[in-house]
Coordinates of N, CA and C in Angstrom, one line a residue:
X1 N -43.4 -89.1 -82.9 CA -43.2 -88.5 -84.2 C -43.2 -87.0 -84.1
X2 N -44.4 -86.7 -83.7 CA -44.2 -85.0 -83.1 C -43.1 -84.6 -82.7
X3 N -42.7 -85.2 -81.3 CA -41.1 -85.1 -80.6 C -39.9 -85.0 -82.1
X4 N -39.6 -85.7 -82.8 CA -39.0 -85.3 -84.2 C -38.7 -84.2 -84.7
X5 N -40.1 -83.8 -85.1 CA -40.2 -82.7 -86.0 C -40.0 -81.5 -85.0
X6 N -40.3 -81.4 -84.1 CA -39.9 -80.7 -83.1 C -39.0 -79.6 -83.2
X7 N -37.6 -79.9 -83.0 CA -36.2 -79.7 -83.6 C -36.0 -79.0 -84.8
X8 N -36.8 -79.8 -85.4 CA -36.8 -79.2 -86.8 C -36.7 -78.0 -87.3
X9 N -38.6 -78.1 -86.5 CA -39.1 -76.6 -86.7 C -38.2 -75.8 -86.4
X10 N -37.7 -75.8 -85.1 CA -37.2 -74.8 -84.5 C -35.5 -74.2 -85.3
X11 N -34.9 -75.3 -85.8 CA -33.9 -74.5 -86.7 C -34.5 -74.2 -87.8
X12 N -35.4 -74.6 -88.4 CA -35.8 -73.9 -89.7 C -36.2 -72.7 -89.1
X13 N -37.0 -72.3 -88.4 CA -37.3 -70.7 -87.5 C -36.0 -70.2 -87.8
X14 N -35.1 -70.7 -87.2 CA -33.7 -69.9 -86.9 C -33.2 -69.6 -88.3
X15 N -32.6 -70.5 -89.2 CA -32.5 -70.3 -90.2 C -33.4 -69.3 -90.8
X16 N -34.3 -69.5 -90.8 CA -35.5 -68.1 -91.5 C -35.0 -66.7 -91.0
X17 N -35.0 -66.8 -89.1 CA -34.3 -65.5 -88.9 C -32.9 -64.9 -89.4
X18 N -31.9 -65.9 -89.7 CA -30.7 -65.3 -89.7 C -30.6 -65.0 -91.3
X19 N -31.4 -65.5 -92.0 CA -31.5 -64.9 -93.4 C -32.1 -63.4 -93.8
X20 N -33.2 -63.1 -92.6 CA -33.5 -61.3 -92.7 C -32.3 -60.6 -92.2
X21 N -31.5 -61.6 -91.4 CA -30.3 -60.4 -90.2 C -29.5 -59.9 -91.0
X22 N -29.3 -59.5 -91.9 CA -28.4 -59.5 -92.8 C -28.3 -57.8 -93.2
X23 N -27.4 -56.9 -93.0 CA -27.5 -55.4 -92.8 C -28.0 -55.1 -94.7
X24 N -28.9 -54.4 -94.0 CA -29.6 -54.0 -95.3 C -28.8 -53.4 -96.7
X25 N -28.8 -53.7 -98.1 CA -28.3 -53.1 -99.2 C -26.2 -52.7 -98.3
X26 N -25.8 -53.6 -97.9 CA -24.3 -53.7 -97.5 C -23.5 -55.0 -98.3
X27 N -23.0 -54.5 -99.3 CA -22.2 -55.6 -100.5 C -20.9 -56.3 -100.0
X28 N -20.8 -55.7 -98.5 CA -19.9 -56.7 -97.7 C -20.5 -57.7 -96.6
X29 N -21.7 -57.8 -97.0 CA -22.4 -58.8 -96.9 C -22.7 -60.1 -97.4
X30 N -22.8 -61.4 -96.8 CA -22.1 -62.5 -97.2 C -23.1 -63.5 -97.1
X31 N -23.3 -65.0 -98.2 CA -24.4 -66.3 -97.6 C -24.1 -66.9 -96.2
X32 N -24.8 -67.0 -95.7 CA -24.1 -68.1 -94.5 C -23.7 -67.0 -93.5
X33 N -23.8 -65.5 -93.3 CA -23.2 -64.9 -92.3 C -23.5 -65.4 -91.0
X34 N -24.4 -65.4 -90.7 CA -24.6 -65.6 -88.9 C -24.3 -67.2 -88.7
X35 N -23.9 -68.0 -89.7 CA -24.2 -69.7 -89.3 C -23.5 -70.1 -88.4
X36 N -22.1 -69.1 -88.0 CA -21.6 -69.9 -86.8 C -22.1 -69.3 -85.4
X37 N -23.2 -68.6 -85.4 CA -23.3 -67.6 -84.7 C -25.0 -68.7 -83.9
X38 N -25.6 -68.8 -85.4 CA -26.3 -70.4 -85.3 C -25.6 -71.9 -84.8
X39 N -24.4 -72.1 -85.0 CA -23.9 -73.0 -84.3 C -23.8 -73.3 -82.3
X40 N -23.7 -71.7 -81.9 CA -23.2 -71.9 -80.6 C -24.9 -72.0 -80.1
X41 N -26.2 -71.9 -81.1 CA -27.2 -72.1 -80.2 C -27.8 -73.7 -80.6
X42 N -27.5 -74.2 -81.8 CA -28.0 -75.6 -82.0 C -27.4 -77.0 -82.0
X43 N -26.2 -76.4 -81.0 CA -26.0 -77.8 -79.9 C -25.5 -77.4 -78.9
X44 N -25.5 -78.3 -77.8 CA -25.3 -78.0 -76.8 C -23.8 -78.4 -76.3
X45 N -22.9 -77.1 -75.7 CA -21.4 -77.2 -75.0 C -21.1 -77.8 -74.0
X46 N -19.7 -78.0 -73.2 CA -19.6 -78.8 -72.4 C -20.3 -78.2 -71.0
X47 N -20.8 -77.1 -71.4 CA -20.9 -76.2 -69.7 C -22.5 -75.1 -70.3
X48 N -23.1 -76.2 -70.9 CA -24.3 -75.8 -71.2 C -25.4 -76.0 -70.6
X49 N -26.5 -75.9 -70.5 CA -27.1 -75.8 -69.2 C -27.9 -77.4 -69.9
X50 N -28.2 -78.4 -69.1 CA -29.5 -79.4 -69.4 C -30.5 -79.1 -70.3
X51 N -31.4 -78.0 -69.8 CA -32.4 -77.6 -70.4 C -32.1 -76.8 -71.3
X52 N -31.3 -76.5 -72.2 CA -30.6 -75.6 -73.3 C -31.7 -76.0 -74.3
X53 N -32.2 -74.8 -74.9 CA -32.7 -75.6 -76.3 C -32.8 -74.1 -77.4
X54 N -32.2 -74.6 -78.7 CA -32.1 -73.9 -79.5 C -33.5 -73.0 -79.6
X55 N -33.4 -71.5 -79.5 CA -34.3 -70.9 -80.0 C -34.5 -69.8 -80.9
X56 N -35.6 -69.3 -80.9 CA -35.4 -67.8 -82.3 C -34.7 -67.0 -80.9
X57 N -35.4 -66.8 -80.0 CA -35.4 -65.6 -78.8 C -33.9 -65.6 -78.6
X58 N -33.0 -67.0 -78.2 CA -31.7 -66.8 -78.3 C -31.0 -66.2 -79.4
X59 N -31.0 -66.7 -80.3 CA -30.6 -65.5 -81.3 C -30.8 -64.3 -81.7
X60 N -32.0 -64.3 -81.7 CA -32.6 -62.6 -81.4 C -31.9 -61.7 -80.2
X61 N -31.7 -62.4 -79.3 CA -30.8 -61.8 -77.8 C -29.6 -61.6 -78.2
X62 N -28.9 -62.5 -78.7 CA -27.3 -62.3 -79.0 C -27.2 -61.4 -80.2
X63 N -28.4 -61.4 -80.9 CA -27.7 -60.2 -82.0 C -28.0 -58.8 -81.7
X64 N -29.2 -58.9 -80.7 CA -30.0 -57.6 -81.4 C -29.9 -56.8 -79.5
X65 N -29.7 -57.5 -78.7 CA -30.3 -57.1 -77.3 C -29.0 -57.0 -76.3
X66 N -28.1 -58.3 -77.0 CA -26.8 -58.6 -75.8 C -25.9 -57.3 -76.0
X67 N -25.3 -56.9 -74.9 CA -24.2 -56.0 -74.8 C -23.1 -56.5 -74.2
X68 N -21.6 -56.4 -74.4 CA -20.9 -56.8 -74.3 C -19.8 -55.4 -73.9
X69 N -19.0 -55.7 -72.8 CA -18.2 -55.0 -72.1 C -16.7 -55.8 -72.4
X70 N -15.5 -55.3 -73.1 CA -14.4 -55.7 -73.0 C -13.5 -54.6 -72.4
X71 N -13.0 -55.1 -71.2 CA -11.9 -54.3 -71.1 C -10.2 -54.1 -71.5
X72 N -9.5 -53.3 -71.9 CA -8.7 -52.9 -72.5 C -8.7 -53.7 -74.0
X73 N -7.9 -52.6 -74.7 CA -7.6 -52.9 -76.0 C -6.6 -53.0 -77.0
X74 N -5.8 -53.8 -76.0 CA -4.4 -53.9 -76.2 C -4.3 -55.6 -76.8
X75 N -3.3 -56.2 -76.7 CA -3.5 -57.2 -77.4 C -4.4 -58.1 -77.3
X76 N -5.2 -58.4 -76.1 CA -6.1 -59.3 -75.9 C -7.2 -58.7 -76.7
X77 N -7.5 -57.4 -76.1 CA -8.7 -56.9 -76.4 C -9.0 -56.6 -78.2
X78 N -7.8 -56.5 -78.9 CA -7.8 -56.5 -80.1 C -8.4 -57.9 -80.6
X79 N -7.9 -58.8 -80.3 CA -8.6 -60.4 -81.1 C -10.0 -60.5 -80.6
X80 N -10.0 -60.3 -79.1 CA -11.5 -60.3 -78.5 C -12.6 -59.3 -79.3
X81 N -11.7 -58.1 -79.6 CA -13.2 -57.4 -80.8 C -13.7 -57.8 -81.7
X82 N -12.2 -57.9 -82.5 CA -12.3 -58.5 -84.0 C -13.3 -60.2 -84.1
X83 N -13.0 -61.1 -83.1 CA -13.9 -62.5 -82.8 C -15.1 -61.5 -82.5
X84 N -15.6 -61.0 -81.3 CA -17.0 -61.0 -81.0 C -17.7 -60.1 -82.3
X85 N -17.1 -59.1 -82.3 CA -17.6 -58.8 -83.9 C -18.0 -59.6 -85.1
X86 N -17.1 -60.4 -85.5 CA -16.8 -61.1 -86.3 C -18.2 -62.3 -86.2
X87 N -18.3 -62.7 -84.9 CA -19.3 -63.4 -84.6 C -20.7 -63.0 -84.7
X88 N -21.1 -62.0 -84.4 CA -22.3 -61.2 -85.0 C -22.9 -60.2 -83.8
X89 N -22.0 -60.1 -82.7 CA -22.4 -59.7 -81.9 C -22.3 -58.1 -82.2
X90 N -23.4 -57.2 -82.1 CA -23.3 -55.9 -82.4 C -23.4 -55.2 -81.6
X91 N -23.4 -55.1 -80.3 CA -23.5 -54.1 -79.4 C -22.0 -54.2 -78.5
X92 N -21.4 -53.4 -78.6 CA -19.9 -54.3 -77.5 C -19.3 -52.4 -77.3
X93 N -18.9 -52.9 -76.0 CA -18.3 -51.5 -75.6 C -16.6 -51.8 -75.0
X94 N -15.9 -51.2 -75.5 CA -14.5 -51.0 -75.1 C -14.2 -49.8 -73.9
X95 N -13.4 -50.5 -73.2 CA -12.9 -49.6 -72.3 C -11.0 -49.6 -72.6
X96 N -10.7 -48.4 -72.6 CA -8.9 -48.7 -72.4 C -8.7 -47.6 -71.9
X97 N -7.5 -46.9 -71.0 CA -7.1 -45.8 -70.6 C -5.8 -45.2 -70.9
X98 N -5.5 -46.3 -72.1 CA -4.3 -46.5 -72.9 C -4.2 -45.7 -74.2
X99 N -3.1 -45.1 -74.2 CA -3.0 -44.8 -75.7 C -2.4 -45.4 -76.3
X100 N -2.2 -45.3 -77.7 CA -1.3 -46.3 -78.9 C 0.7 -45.6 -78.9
X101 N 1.0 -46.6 -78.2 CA 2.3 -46.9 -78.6 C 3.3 -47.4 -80.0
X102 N 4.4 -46.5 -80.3 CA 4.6 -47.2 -81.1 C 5.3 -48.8 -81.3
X103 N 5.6 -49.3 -80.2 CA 6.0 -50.6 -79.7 C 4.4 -51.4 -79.9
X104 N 3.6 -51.4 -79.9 CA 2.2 -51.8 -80.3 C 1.7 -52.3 -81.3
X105 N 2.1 -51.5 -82.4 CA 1.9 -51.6 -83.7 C 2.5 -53.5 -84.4
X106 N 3.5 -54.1 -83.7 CA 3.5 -55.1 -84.2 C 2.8 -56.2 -83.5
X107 N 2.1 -55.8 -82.7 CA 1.0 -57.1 -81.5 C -0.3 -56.7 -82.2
X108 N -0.6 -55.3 -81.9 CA -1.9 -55.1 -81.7 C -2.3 -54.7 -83.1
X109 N -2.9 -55.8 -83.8 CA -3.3 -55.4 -85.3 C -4.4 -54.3 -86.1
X110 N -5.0 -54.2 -85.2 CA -5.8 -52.9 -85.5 C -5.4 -51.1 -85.3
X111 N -4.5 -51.5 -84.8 CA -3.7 -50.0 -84.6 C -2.5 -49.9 -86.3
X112 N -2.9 -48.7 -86.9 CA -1.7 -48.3 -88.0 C -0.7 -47.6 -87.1
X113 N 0.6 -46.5 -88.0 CA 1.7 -46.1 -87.9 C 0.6 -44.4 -87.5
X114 N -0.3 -44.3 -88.0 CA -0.5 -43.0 -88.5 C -1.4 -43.1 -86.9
X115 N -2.2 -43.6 -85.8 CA -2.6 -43.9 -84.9 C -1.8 -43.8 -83.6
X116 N -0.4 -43.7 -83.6 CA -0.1 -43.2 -82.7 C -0.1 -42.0 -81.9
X117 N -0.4 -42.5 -80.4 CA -0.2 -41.1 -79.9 C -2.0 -41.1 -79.1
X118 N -3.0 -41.7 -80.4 CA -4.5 -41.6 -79.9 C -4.8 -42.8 -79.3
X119 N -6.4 -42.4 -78.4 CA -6.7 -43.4 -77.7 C -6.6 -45.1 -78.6
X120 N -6.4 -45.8 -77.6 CA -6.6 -46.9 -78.2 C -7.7 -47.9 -78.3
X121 N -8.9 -47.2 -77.2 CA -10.5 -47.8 -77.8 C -11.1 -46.7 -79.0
X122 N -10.3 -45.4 -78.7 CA -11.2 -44.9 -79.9 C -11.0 -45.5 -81.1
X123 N -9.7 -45.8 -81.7 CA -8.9 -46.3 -82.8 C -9.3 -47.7 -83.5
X124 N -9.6 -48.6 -81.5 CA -10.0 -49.7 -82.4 C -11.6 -49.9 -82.4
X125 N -12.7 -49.2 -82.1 CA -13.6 -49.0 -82.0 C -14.1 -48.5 -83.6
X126 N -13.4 -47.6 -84.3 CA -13.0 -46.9 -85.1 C -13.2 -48.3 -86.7
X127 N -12.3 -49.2 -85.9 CA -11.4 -49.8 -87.1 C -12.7 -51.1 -87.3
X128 N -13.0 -51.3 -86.4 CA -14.3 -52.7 -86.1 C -15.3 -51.9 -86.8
X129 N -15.8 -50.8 -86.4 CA -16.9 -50.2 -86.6 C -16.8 -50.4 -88.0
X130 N -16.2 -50.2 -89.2 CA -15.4 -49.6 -90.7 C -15.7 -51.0 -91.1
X131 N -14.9 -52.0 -90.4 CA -15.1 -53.1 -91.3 C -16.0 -54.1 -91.0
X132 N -16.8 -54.4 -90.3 CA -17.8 -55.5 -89.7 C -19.2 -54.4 -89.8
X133 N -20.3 -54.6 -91.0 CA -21.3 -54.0 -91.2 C -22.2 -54.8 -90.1
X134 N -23.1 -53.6 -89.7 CA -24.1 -53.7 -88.5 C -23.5 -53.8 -87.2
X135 N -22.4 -53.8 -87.0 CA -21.7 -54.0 -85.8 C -21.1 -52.4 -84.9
X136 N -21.6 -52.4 -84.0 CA -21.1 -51.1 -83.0 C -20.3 -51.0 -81.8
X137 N -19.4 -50.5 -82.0 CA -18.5 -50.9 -80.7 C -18.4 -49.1 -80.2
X138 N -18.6 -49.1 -79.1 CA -18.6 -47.6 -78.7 C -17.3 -47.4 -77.7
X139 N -16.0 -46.8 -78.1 CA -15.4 -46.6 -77.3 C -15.5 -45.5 -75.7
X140 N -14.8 -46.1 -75.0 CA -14.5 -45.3 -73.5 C -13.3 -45.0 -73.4
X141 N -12.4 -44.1 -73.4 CA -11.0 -43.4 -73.0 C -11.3 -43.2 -72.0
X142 N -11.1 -44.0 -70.5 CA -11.6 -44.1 -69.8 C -10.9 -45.1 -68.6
X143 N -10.7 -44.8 -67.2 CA -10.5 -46.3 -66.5 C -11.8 -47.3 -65.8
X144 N -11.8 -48.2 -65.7 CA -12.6 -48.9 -65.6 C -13.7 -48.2 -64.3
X145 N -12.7 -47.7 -63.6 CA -13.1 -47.4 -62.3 C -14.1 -46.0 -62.1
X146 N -14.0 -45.7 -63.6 CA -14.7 -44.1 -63.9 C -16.4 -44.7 -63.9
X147 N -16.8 -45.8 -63.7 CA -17.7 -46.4 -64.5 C -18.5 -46.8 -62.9
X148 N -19.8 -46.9 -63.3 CA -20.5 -47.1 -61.9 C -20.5 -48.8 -61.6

């Protein structure tokens, strides 16, 4: 019976936390923000480890502690911001050594007309930053190789 409730507890914890996570007095803030972000911890994936078990600390890690490194920010790197952002992850750093083309503008959705010419992690670093509250992407104009 214990074994049961068990589970329980532990997404109600979670739930409890992801109801404070919520960026303070921001009216682009939403019910239900983190739930799918609670999804990838309260079940387990095809390449999930056995001993997986939903916790606060995991969610606490993925929102508040994980850092995330994408490199370039060209078309891939554009959906990959806008998702890991989107998903609640707040710490993410872009690398690109790229600037914005105007051939660009119809792939890469975060780049405007008025954008050309400038980096293209500053721009989309810029554009994530603006619209996904609590979320920080710190651009690098930069090659990967500048990096230790």
């Amino acid at each position: 019976m214990a074994d049961a409730e068990e589970p329980e507890k532990k997404i109600r914890k979670i739930e409890e936390l992801t109801e404070t996570m919520a960026v303070d007095g921001d009216s682009r803030d939403w019910d239900g923000r983190w739930n799918h972000v609670k999804k990838f911890l309260e079940r387990p994936g095809p390449f999930t480890h056995p001993d997986f078990e939903p916790s606060i600390e995991s969610l606490g890690f993925l929102l508040e502690t994980c850092k995330i490194l994408v490199i370039g920010a060209g078309g891939l790197g554009c959906e990959l911001l806008k998702n890991l952002a989107l998903s609640g992850f707040r710490h993410i750093h872009v690398v690109d050594m790229d600037t914005i083309d105007i051939s660009n503008l119809n792939r890469q959705f975060l780049f405007r007309t008025k954008d050309v010419g400038r980096p293209k992690a500053d721009v989309a670093a810029d554009f994530v930053n603006g619209r996904v509250p609590g979320c920080q992407v710190v651009p690098h104009f930069n090659k990967i190789q500048d990096f230790d």
